[in-house]
Short mmCIF file of C-alpha atoms in Angstrom, two decimals:
data_model
loop_
_atom_site.label_atom_id
_atom_site.label_comp_id
_atom_site.label_asym_id
_atom_site.label_seq_id
_atom_site.Cartn_x
_atom_site.Cartn_y
_atom_site.Cartn_z
CA UNK A 1 29.14 -3.14 15.28
CA UNK A 2 25.70 -3.74 13.76
CA UNK A 3 25.48 -4.22 9.99
CA UNK A 4 24.36 -1.20 7.96
CA UNK A 5 21.09 -2.85 7.03
CA UNK A 6 20.02 -2.96 10.68
CA UNK A 7 19.18 0.71 10.44
CA UNK A 8 16.69 0.15 7.63
CA UNK A 9 14.06 -1.26 10.01
CA UNK A 10 13.86 2.09 11.75
CA UNK A 11 12.82 3.93 8.63
CA UNK A 12 9.28 4.66 7.57
CA UNK A 13 8.07 5.86 4.21
CA UNK A 14 5.91 8.95 4.19
CA UNK A 15 4.37 10.61 1.19
CA UNK A 16 7.53 12.76 1.05
CA UNK A 17 6.19 16.28 0.52
CA UNK A 18 8.54 19.19 0.84
CA UNK A 19 9.87 19.57 4.37
CA UNK A 20 8.34 22.97 5.01
CA UNK A 21 4.88 21.91 3.94
CA UNK A 22 5.09 18.70 5.94
CA UNK A 23 5.94 20.51 9.15
CA UNK A 24 3.26 23.14 8.61
CA UNK A 25 0.72 20.40 8.08
CA UNK A 26 1.84 18.58 11.25
CA UNK A 27 1.57 21.83 13.15
CA UNK A 28 -1.98 22.43 11.89
CA UNK A 29 -3.02 18.91 12.76
CA UNK A 30 -1.70 19.24 16.29
CA UNK A 31 -3.77 22.37 16.83
CA UNK A 32 -6.85 20.74 15.35
CA UNK A 33 -6.49 17.62 17.53
CA UNK A 34 -6.22 19.70 20.71
CA UNK A 35 -9.26 21.69 19.67
CA UNK A 36 -11.26 18.53 19.00
CA UNK A 37 -10.45 17.10 22.44
CA UNK A 38 -11.97 20.14 24.09
CA UNK A 39 -15.29 19.87 22.26
CA UNK A 40 -18.07 17.85 23.94
CA UNK A 41 -20.42 17.47 20.98
CA UNK A 42 -20.43 14.16 19.10
CA UNK A 43 -22.30 15.57 16.11
CA UNK A 44 -21.04 14.59 12.66
CA UNK A 45 -21.48 18.11 11.30
CA UNK A 46 -17.80 18.83 11.04
CA UNK A 47 -17.00 22.39 10.17
CA UNK A 48 -13.52 23.59 9.51
CA UNK A 49 -11.57 24.54 12.63
CA UNK A 50 -9.89 27.88 12.74
CA UNK A 51 -6.24 26.93 12.77
CA UNK A 52 -3.75 29.67 13.31
CA UNK A 53 -0.21 29.37 12.12
CA UNK A 54 2.72 30.42 14.26
CA UNK A 55 3.02 33.91 12.90
CA UNK A 56 4.86 36.83 14.30
CA UNK A 57 2.67 39.22 16.30
CA UNK A 58 5.13 42.00 15.51
CA UNK A 59 8.66 42.26 14.14
CA UNK A 60 10.04 41.92 17.66
CA UNK A 61 7.53 39.54 19.30
CA UNK A 62 7.06 35.91 18.32
CA UNK A 63 4.64 33.27 19.49
CA UNK A 64 5.86 29.79 20.40
CA UNK A 65 4.20 26.41 19.75
CA UNK A 66 3.12 26.51 23.42
CA UNK A 67 1.24 29.76 22.64
CA UNK A 68 3.65 31.91 24.64
CA UNK A 69 4.92 35.26 23.37
CA UNK A 70 8.58 36.20 23.45
CA UNK A 71 10.28 39.57 23.03
CA UNK A 72 13.42 39.05 20.97
CA UNK A 73 14.47 42.49 19.70
CA UNK A 74 17.40 42.62 22.14
CA UNK A 75 18.96 39.45 20.67
CA UNK A 76 21.55 39.33 17.90
CA UNK A 77 19.92 39.16 14.47
CA UNK A 78 21.16 35.62 13.85
CA UNK A 79 19.59 34.46 17.13
CA UNK A 80 16.32 36.26 16.32
CA UNK A 81 16.19 34.45 12.99
CA UNK A 82 16.91 31.12 14.65
CA UNK A 83 14.08 31.64 17.17
CA UNK A 84 11.62 32.68 14.47
CA UNK A 85 12.52 29.66 12.33
CA UNK A 86 12.22 27.26 15.27
CA UNK A 87 8.80 28.59 16.28
CA UNK A 88 7.49 28.96 12.74
CA UNK A 89 8.48 25.41 11.78
CA UNK A 90 8.91 23.50 15.06
CA UNK A 91 10.74 20.17 15.02
CA UNK A 92 8.55 17.07 15.21
CA UNK A 93 9.73 15.78 18.58
CA UNK A 94 8.24 13.02 20.70
CA UNK A 95 9.45 12.76 24.30
CA UNK A 96 10.15 9.14 25.21
CA UNK A 97 11.40 9.19 28.79
CA UNK A 98 13.10 11.34 31.40
CA UNK A 99 14.99 10.56 34.57
CA UNK A 100 17.35 11.98 37.15
CA UNK A 101 20.89 10.64 37.18
CA UNK A 102 22.64 11.97 40.29
CA UNK A 103 22.78 15.73 39.70
CA UNK A 104 21.51 15.56 36.11
CA UNK A 105 18.03 15.48 34.63
CA UNK A 106 18.02 13.58 31.34
CA UNK A 107 15.32 13.77 28.68
CA UNK A 108 15.21 11.30 25.82
CA UNK A 109 13.37 12.26 22.66
CA UNK A 110 12.91 11.18 19.08
CA UNK A 111 12.75 13.62 16.20
CA UNK A 112 10.84 12.68 13.05
CA UNK A 113 12.92 14.11 10.24
CA UNK A 114 11.39 14.36 6.78
CA UNK A 115 13.57 13.12 3.96
CA UNK A 116 12.83 13.57 0.28
CA UNK A 117 14.14 11.17 -2.37
CA UNK A 118 14.02 12.19 -6.03
CA UNK A 119 14.15 9.75 -8.94
CA UNK A 120 14.51 11.84 -12.08
CA UNK A 121 14.09 10.68 -15.66
CA UNK A 122 17.27 9.60 -17.44
CA UNK A 123 19.27 12.28 -19.19
CA UNK A 124 22.59 10.54 -19.91
CA UNK A 125 21.41 6.94 -19.94
CA UNK A 126 20.57 6.50 -16.24
CA UNK A 127 18.12 7.91 -13.73
CA UNK A 128 19.33 10.62 -11.39
CA UNK A 129 18.87 9.61 -7.75
CA UNK A 130 19.17 12.02 -4.85
CA UNK A 131 18.23 12.30 -1.19
CA UNK A 132 17.76 15.43 0.88
CA UNK A 133 20.04 14.05 3.61
CA UNK A 134 22.95 15.32 1.53
CA UNK A 135 25.04 12.13 1.32
CA UNK A 136 25.68 12.22 -2.40
CA UNK A 137 29.03 10.43 -2.60
CA UNK A 138 27.47 6.99 -2.16
CA UNK A 139 23.92 5.64 -1.81
CA UNK A 140 22.55 6.66 1.58
CA UNK A 141 20.48 4.40 3.81
CA UNK A 142 17.28 6.20 2.82
CA UNK A 143 17.86 5.62 -0.89
CA UNK A 144 18.89 2.00 -0.34
CA UNK A 145 15.80 1.37 1.77
CA UNK A 146 13.41 2.94 -0.73
CA UNK A 147 14.87 1.22 -3.79
CA UNK A 148 14.72 -2.09 -1.96
CA UNK A 149 10.98 -1.53 -1.42
CA UNK A 150 10.51 -0.61 -5.09
CA UNK A 151 12.31 -3.73 -6.28
CA UNK A 152 10.19 -5.92 -4.02
CA UNK A 153 7.02 -4.56 -5.63
CA UNK A 154 8.02 -4.19 -9.27
CA UNK A 155 10.34 -7.02 -10.30
CA UNK A 156 8.27 -10.02 -11.41
CA UNK A 157 10.66 -12.13 -13.47
CA UNK A 158 13.50 -12.55 -10.98
CA UNK A 159 13.86 -15.87 -9.16
CA UNK A 160 13.47 -14.69 -5.58
CA UNK A 161 15.63 -17.59 -4.35
CA UNK A 162 18.65 -16.10 -6.16
CA UNK A 163 20.50 -12.98 -4.98
CA UNK A 164 20.19 -9.74 -6.90
CA UNK A 165 23.31 -8.01 -8.17
CA UNK A 166 23.65 -4.58 -6.55
CA UNK A 167 25.01 -1.68 -8.60
CA UNK A 168 27.08 1.25 -7.37
CA UNK A 169 23.97 3.43 -7.58
CA UNK A 170 22.21 1.42 -4.85
CA UNK A 171 19.75 -0.68 -6.83
CA UNK A 172 20.03 -4.15 -8.39
CA UNK A 173 20.89 -4.60 -12.03
CA UNK A 174 17.79 -6.75 -12.46
CA UNK A 175 15.62 -3.70 -11.73
CA UNK A 176 16.72 -1.87 -14.85
CA UNK A 177 16.49 1.90 -14.83
CA UNK A 178 14.64 2.96 -11.64
CA UNK A 179 12.62 5.73 -13.24
CA UNK A 180 11.53 3.64 -16.22
CA UNK A 181 10.82 0.71 -13.91
CA UNK A 182 8.35 2.81 -11.90
CA UNK A 183 6.84 4.31 -15.07
CA UNK A 184 6.19 0.82 -16.47
CA UNK A 185 4.74 -0.41 -13.17
CA UNK A 186 2.78 2.81 -12.44
CA UNK A 187 3.19 4.91 -9.34
CA UNK A 188 -0.29 4.29 -7.92
CA UNK A 189 0.25 0.52 -7.94
CA UNK A 190 3.66 0.93 -6.34
CA UNK A 191 2.17 3.21 -3.69
CA UNK A 192 -0.33 0.53 -2.69
CA UNK A 193 2.45 -1.96 -2.15
CA UNK A 194 4.64 0.31 -0.06
CA UNK A 195 1.73 1.82 1.93
CA UNK A 196 2.25 5.34 0.62
CA UNK A 197 -0.43 7.80 -0.45
CA UNK A 198 -0.15 9.31 -3.92
CA UNK A 199 -0.67 13.07 -3.90
CA UNK A 200 -0.62 15.85 -6.46
CA UNK A 201 -0.04 19.57 -5.93
CA UNK A 202 -3.82 20.04 -6.03
CA UNK A 203 -4.80 17.09 -3.80
CA UNK A 204 -2.10 17.15 -1.12
CA UNK A 205 -4.11 19.17 1.38
CA UNK A 206 -7.72 18.57 0.28
CA UNK A 207 -8.40 15.87 2.91
CA UNK A 208 -9.66 13.38 0.32
CA UNK A 209 -10.03 9.79 1.45
CA UNK A 210 -7.39 7.33 0.24
CA UNK A 211 -9.47 4.19 -0.49
CA UNK A 212 -6.51 1.81 -0.22
CA UNK A 213 -5.39 3.28 3.11
CA UNK A 214 -8.98 2.92 4.35
CA UNK A 215 -8.97 -0.71 3.22
CA UNK A 216 -5.73 -1.42 5.04
CA UNK A 217 -6.95 0.41 8.15
CA UNK A 218 -9.94 -1.94 8.14
CA UNK A 219 -7.56 -4.91 7.87
CA UNK A 220 -5.51 -3.67 10.82
CA UNK A 221 -8.48 -2.98 13.07
CA UNK A 222 -10.30 -6.21 12.20
CA UNK A 223 -7.21 -8.21 13.14
CA UNK A 224 -7.45 -6.84 16.69
CA UNK A 225 -10.82 -8.57 17.05
CA UNK A 226 -9.94 -11.63 14.97
CA UNK A 227 -12.73 -11.11 12.44
CA UNK A 228 -12.75 -10.95 8.66
CA UNK A 229 -12.08 -7.44 7.31
CA UNK A 230 -15.20 -7.72 5.14
CA UNK A 231 -17.33 -8.26 8.26
CA UNK A 232 -15.73 -5.61 10.48
CA UNK A 233 -17.66 -2.39 11.21
CA UNK A 234 -19.72 -1.97 8.04
CA UNK A 235 -21.14 1.19 9.61
CA UNK A 236 -17.69 2.75 9.22
CA UNK A 237 -16.36 1.10 6.09
CA UNK A 238 -19.35 0.74 3.77
CA UNK A 239 -19.01 4.46 3.05
CA UNK A 240 -15.78 5.47 4.83
CA UNK A 241 -15.12 9.13 5.54
CA UNK A 242 -11.92 10.69 6.78
CA UNK A 243 -13.71 13.47 8.66
CA UNK A 244 -12.21 16.80 9.58
CA UNK A 245 -12.24 15.93 13.26
CA UNK A 246 -10.07 13.02 14.23
CA UNK A 247 -11.55 12.49 17.67
CA UNK A 248 -14.82 10.55 17.50
CA UNK A 249 -16.46 10.55 20.92
CA UNK A 250 -17.77 7.29 22.37
CA UNK A 251 -16.25 5.34 19.47
CA UNK A 252 -12.62 4.33 19.94
CA UNK A 253 -12.48 2.17 16.79
CA UNK A 254 -13.73 5.04 14.63
CA UNK A 255 -11.20 7.38 16.25
CA UNK A 256 -8.33 4.95 15.61
CA UNK A 257 -9.51 4.55 12.02
CA UNK A 258 -9.29 8.31 11.46
CA UNK A 259 -5.88 8.41 13.13
CA UNK A 260 -4.66 5.70 10.76
CA UNK A 261 -5.82 7.82 7.84
CA UNK A 262 -4.45 11.06 9.23
CA UNK A 263 -1.01 10.12 10.55
CA UNK A 264 1.40 8.14 8.39
CA UNK A 265 3.75 7.44 11.29
CA UNK A 266 0.95 6.08 13.42
CA UNK A 267 -0.17 3.86 10.53
CA UNK A 268 3.34 2.47 10.02
CA UNK A 269 3.73 1.91 13.77
CA UNK A 270 0.42 0.04 13.94
CA UNK A 271 1.43 -2.00 10.89
CA UNK A 272 4.84 -2.81 12.36
CA UNK A 273 3.29 -4.50 15.42
CA UNK A 274 0.77 -6.56 13.45
CA UNK A 275 1.25 -10.30 13.16
CA UNK A 276 2.58 -11.98 9.99
CA UNK A 277 -0.72 -13.85 9.70
CA UNK A 278 -2.91 -10.74 9.87
CA UNK A 279 -4.84 -9.81 6.69
CA UNK A 280 -2.69 -6.76 5.99
CA UNK A 281 0.39 -9.00 5.82
CA UNK A 282 -1.23 -11.74 3.71
CA UNK A 283 0.83 -11.73 0.48
CA UNK A 284 -1.87 -13.55 -1.48
CA UNK A 285 -4.54 -11.07 -0.41
CA UNK A 286 -2.28 -8.16 -1.36
CA UNK A 287 -1.57 -9.59 -4.82
CA UNK A 288 -5.29 -10.13 -5.39
CA UNK A 289 -5.88 -6.49 -4.45
CA UNK A 290 -3.16 -5.44 -6.89
CA UNK A 291 -4.86 -7.31 -9.72
CA UNK A 292 -8.16 -5.63 -8.81
CA UNK A 293 -6.43 -2.25 -9.04
CA UNK A 294 -4.94 -3.15 -12.43
CA UNK A 295 -8.32 -4.23 -13.77
CA UNK A 296 -9.99 -1.04 -12.53
CA UNK A 297 -7.37 0.97 -14.39
CA UNK A 298 -7.82 -1.17 -17.50
CA UNK A 299 -11.58 -0.66 -17.43
CA UNK A 300 -11.16 3.08 -16.88
CA UNK A 301 -8.72 3.24 -19.80
CA UNK A 302 -11.24 1.44 -21.99
CA UNK A 303 -13.90 4.08 -21.35
CA UNK A 304 -11.52 7.04 -21.39
CA UNK A 305 -8.36 6.26 -23.38
CA UNK A 306 -6.93 9.76 -23.09
CA UNK A 307 -3.13 10.12 -23.13
CA UNK A 308 -1.57 9.85 -19.69
CA UNK A 309 -0.01 13.17 -18.68
CA UNK A 310 2.48 11.30 -16.47
CA UNK A 311 3.95 9.54 -19.54
CA UNK A 312 3.65 6.18 -17.81
CA UNK A 313 3.06 3.01 -19.80
CA UNK A 314 -0.51 3.07 -21.23
CA UNK A 315 -3.02 1.15 -19.12
CA UNK A 316 -3.79 -1.27 -21.90
CA UNK A 317 -4.12 -5.03 -22.23
CA UNK A 318 -0.39 -5.69 -22.51
CA UNK A 319 0.30 -3.67 -19.35
CA UNK A 320 -2.49 -5.40 -17.43
CA UNK A 321 -1.38 -8.85 -18.60
CA UNK A 322 2.16 -8.17 -17.37
CA UNK A 323 0.89 -7.35 -13.88
CA UNK A 324 -1.55 -10.26 -13.76
CA UNK A 325 0.92 -12.91 -14.89
CA UNK A 326 3.48 -11.34 -12.57
CA UNK A 327 1.08 -11.61 -9.63
CA UNK A 328 0.43 -15.31 -10.39
CA UNK A 329 4.18 -15.87 -10.61
CA UNK A 330 4.72 -14.18 -7.24
CA UNK A 331 2.04 -16.37 -5.65
CA UNK A 332 3.91 -19.42 -6.96
CA UNK A 333 7.21 -18.06 -5.63
CA UNK A 334 5.61 -17.43 -2.26
CA UNK A 335 4.51 -21.07 -2.10
CA UNK A 336 7.93 -22.41 -3.09
CA UNK A 337 10.23 -20.18 -1.07
CA UNK A 338 8.59 -20.18 2.36
CA UNK A 339 10.74 -20.69 5.46
CA UNK A 340 7.88 -22.39 7.34
CA UNK A 341 5.11 -24.84 6.43
CA UNK A 342 2.06 -23.45 4.70
CA UNK A 343 -0.87 -23.24 7.10
CA UNK A 344 -4.36 -24.32 5.91
CA UNK A 345 -5.66 -20.74 6.16
CA UNK A 346 -2.72 -19.51 4.04
CA UNK A 347 -3.31 -22.20 1.42
CA UNK A 348 -6.98 -21.20 1.22
CA UNK A 349 -5.99 -17.54 0.84
CA UNK A 350 -3.63 -18.45 -2.02
CA UNK A 351 -6.29 -20.57 -3.73
CA UNK A 352 -8.92 -17.85 -3.26
CA UNK A 353 -6.66 -15.27 -4.87
CA UNK A 354 -5.89 -17.52 -7.84
CA UNK A 355 -9.56 -18.34 -8.43
CA UNK A 356 -10.43 -14.65 -8.15
CA UNK A 357 -7.78 -13.72 -10.72
CA UNK A 358 -8.87 -16.47 -13.11
CA UNK A 359 -12.53 -15.47 -12.81
CA UNK A 360 -11.73 -11.79 -13.40
CA UNK A 361 -9.78 -12.55 -16.59
CA UNK A 362 -12.43 -14.90 -17.97
CA UNK A 363 -15.04 -12.18 -17.40
CA UNK A 364 -13.09 -9.81 -19.69
CA UNK A 365 -13.53 -11.49 -23.05
CA UNK A 366 -14.05 -8.23 -24.88
CA UNK A 367 -12.05 -5.70 -26.88
CA UNK A 368 -11.25 -2.72 -24.66
CA UNK A 369 -9.53 -0.37 -27.10
CA UNK A 370 -8.07 -0.15 -30.56
CA UNK A 371 -5.08 -2.27 -31.50
CA UNK A 372 -3.45 -3.98 -34.44
CA UNK A 373 -3.81 -7.52 -33.05
CA UNK A 374 -6.90 -8.74 -31.19
CA UNK A 375 -4.81 -10.22 -28.37
CA UNK A 376 -3.59 -6.68 -27.72
CA UNK A 377 -7.21 -5.58 -27.25
CA UNK A 378 -8.71 -8.55 -25.40
CA UNK A 379 -7.34 -9.60 -22.00
CA UNK A 380 -9.01 -13.02 -22.01
CA UNK A 381 -7.70 -13.79 -25.47
CA UNK A 382 -4.17 -12.77 -24.48
CA UNK A 383 -3.97 -14.87 -21.32
CA UNK A 384 -6.22 -17.86 -22.07
CA UNK A 385 -8.05 -17.91 -25.39
CA UNK A 386 -5.20 -17.46 -27.86
CA UNK A 387 -2.57 -19.88 -26.58
CA UNK A 388 -2.05 -22.38 -23.77
CA UNK A 389 0.32 -20.87 -21.21
CA UNK A 390 -1.12 -22.82 -18.26
CA UNK A 391 -2.53 -19.60 -16.82
CA UNK A 392 -3.32 -20.09 -13.08
CA UNK A 393 -3.98 -23.84 -13.41
CA UNK A 394 -0.42 -24.96 -12.72
CA UNK A 395 -0.30 -23.03 -9.45
CA UNK A 396 -3.75 -24.25 -8.36
CA UNK A 397 -2.49 -27.80 -8.88
CA UNK A 398 -0.01 -27.14 -6.07
CA UNK A 399 -2.93 -26.57 -3.68
CA UNK A 400 -5.44 -29.34 -4.38
CA UNK A 401 -7.00 -29.46 -0.92
CA UNK A 402 -7.38 -25.68 -0.64
CA UNK A 403 -8.48 -25.29 -4.26
CA UNK A 404 -11.17 -27.94 -3.74
CA UNK A 405 -12.96 -25.47 -1.48
CA UNK A 406 -13.68 -23.37 -4.59
CA UNK A 407 -14.80 -26.24 -6.80
CA UNK A 408 -18.21 -24.73 -7.58
CA UNK A 409 -16.64 -21.47 -8.74
CA UNK A 410 -14.08 -23.29 -10.88
CA UNK A 411 -16.79 -25.39 -12.53
CA UNK A 412 -18.65 -22.24 -13.48
CA UNK A 413 -15.47 -20.64 -14.83
CA UNK A 414 -14.81 -23.71 -17.00
CA UNK A 415 -18.35 -23.41 -18.38
CA UNK A 416 -17.59 -19.83 -19.40
CA UNK A 417 -14.32 -20.87 -21.01
CA UNK A 418 -16.26 -23.45 -23.00
CA UNK A 419 -18.45 -20.64 -24.34
CA UNK A 420 -15.56 -18.23 -25.05
CA UNK A 421 -13.24 -20.80 -26.56
CA UNK A 422 -9.76 -21.83 -25.47
CA UNK A 423 -6.92 -24.10 -26.65
CA UNK A 424 -7.90 -27.77 -26.35
CA UNK A 425 -4.89 -28.53 -24.16
CA UNK A 426 -5.85 -25.80 -21.67
CA UNK A 427 -9.46 -26.98 -21.45
CA UNK A 428 -8.30 -30.59 -20.98
CA UNK A 429 -5.92 -29.54 -18.22
CA UNK A 430 -8.73 -27.59 -16.54
CA UNK A 431 -11.01 -30.66 -16.58
CA UNK A 432 -8.23 -32.81 -15.15
CA UNK A 433 -7.75 -30.27 -12.36
CA UNK A 434 -11.45 -30.39 -11.49
CA UNK A 435 -11.38 -34.20 -11.40
CA UNK A 436 -8.48 -34.03 -8.97
CA UNK A 437 -10.21 -31.41 -6.83
CA UNK A 438 -13.37 -33.51 -6.59
CA UNK A 439 -11.24 -36.32 -5.17
CA UNK A 440 -9.48 -33.93 -2.78
CA UNK A 441 -12.75 -32.43 -1.56
CA UNK A 442 -14.14 -35.88 -0.62
CA UNK A 443 -11.71 -36.36 2.21
CA UNK A 444 -10.79 -32.76 2.85
CA UNK A 445 -10.37 -31.71 6.45
CA UNK A 446 -11.12 -28.11 5.51
CA UNK A 447 -14.63 -26.74 5.85
CA UNK A 448 -15.80 -26.22 2.31
CA UNK A 449 -18.94 -24.34 3.19
CA UNK A 450 -17.05 -21.74 5.21
CA UNK A 451 -14.83 -20.60 2.36
CA UNK A 452 -16.81 -21.21 -0.80
CA UNK A 453 -18.72 -17.98 -0.39
CA UNK A 454 -15.50 -16.00 -0.04
CA UNK A 455 -14.40 -16.86 -3.57
CA UNK A 456 -16.30 -15.91 -6.68
CA UNK A 457 -20.00 -15.82 -5.84
CA UNK A 458 -21.51 -18.08 -8.47
CA UNK A 459 -23.96 -20.98 -8.44
CA UNK A 460 -22.75 -24.42 -9.42
CA UNK A 461 -23.27 -25.34 -13.05
CA UNK A 462 -21.66 -28.57 -14.20
CA UNK A 463 -20.35 -29.32 -17.66
CA UNK A 464 -22.43 -31.72 -19.78
#
């Protein structure tokens, strides 16, 4: 008998709309795809297709998904209702194989069943967790799988080498309250990490481009050709567009890109067959992208500090600092807890992410909003300028050969720190790191010129 967790790998996370809306949307997309395949024009003027829903032609005649009409008035009322329901909201079935076994024809199929998990705010001291599968007596596999994904993305302080203590509700004690944990982390950041699009009642069907999904689609497609995501198909990704027509004639890559945006199951399937070393699976790259997202939110909050209607933790300096220090801590954990040796390309990716994070923080030596203490208003002051907490430097010291590839950028960052001001111990440790990196770069087997430009793009400027 296989362990219960073996079933988790078969699950995929969708955006979890209501079941009826999800099926109607799938039905509309199927019609639109068939209509696109029949058109010969490759023009980019993409008008809306006329998509008809499976509506009854009369009280006694219904139309099927195959566009056939059926007379059903002679059937019992319960059967009529069952036929109408099945044709109005057809199951999402994919035929896998068929065969003849002696006097039997056998068809094997898979049905994609939408599940909806709800995490409600605490009322009596704990969040209310529920799943539409109906297994309420104990945590179901869907709830266990989802909460496991949430913990992976949101818990920064736990030593990943130690086991978490599971509660009866299906989540570890170290997570705290699930609802409050997500509110503190923020749903949009969580969604990036679990490859799930955030939607609202107004945006769910407006066909807006999800920038993060487009970024990850570029990572997936570039890995097929073995090129850097930043260099792959700028004609598509400089100004990406979802398009109302999925099928892009004479351009398979563009078609696959739109399929990755349009179909969550296809995206998760494509992701599942990617290699651990592909850009989309690079943990250091993903943490760097998370920090970029946090800083965009911090900057947006600085210019428009309106109250958040979602009642999530304000996107202020303290919130940003928690995510940034957490990301640095996770990079360190990833280096320490690997089950295989660190490859040179992985070490460079880790060093690049750390240098990028350090540079981004140093560039934000400014007050972004009101606050009682200046370190609550200034991200640089909180993480570097006010006290020596060995921000980033200790982890970079674990990667001297890889970090030496970004020596020019680090020298420029130290110059900026000299202007902004920092604890003497931190500045001394930074200089010692640079001295070590200069020694490492002398005999480094890595190609410095090939990676320097992928870090922070700054000219060398040495300290005097």
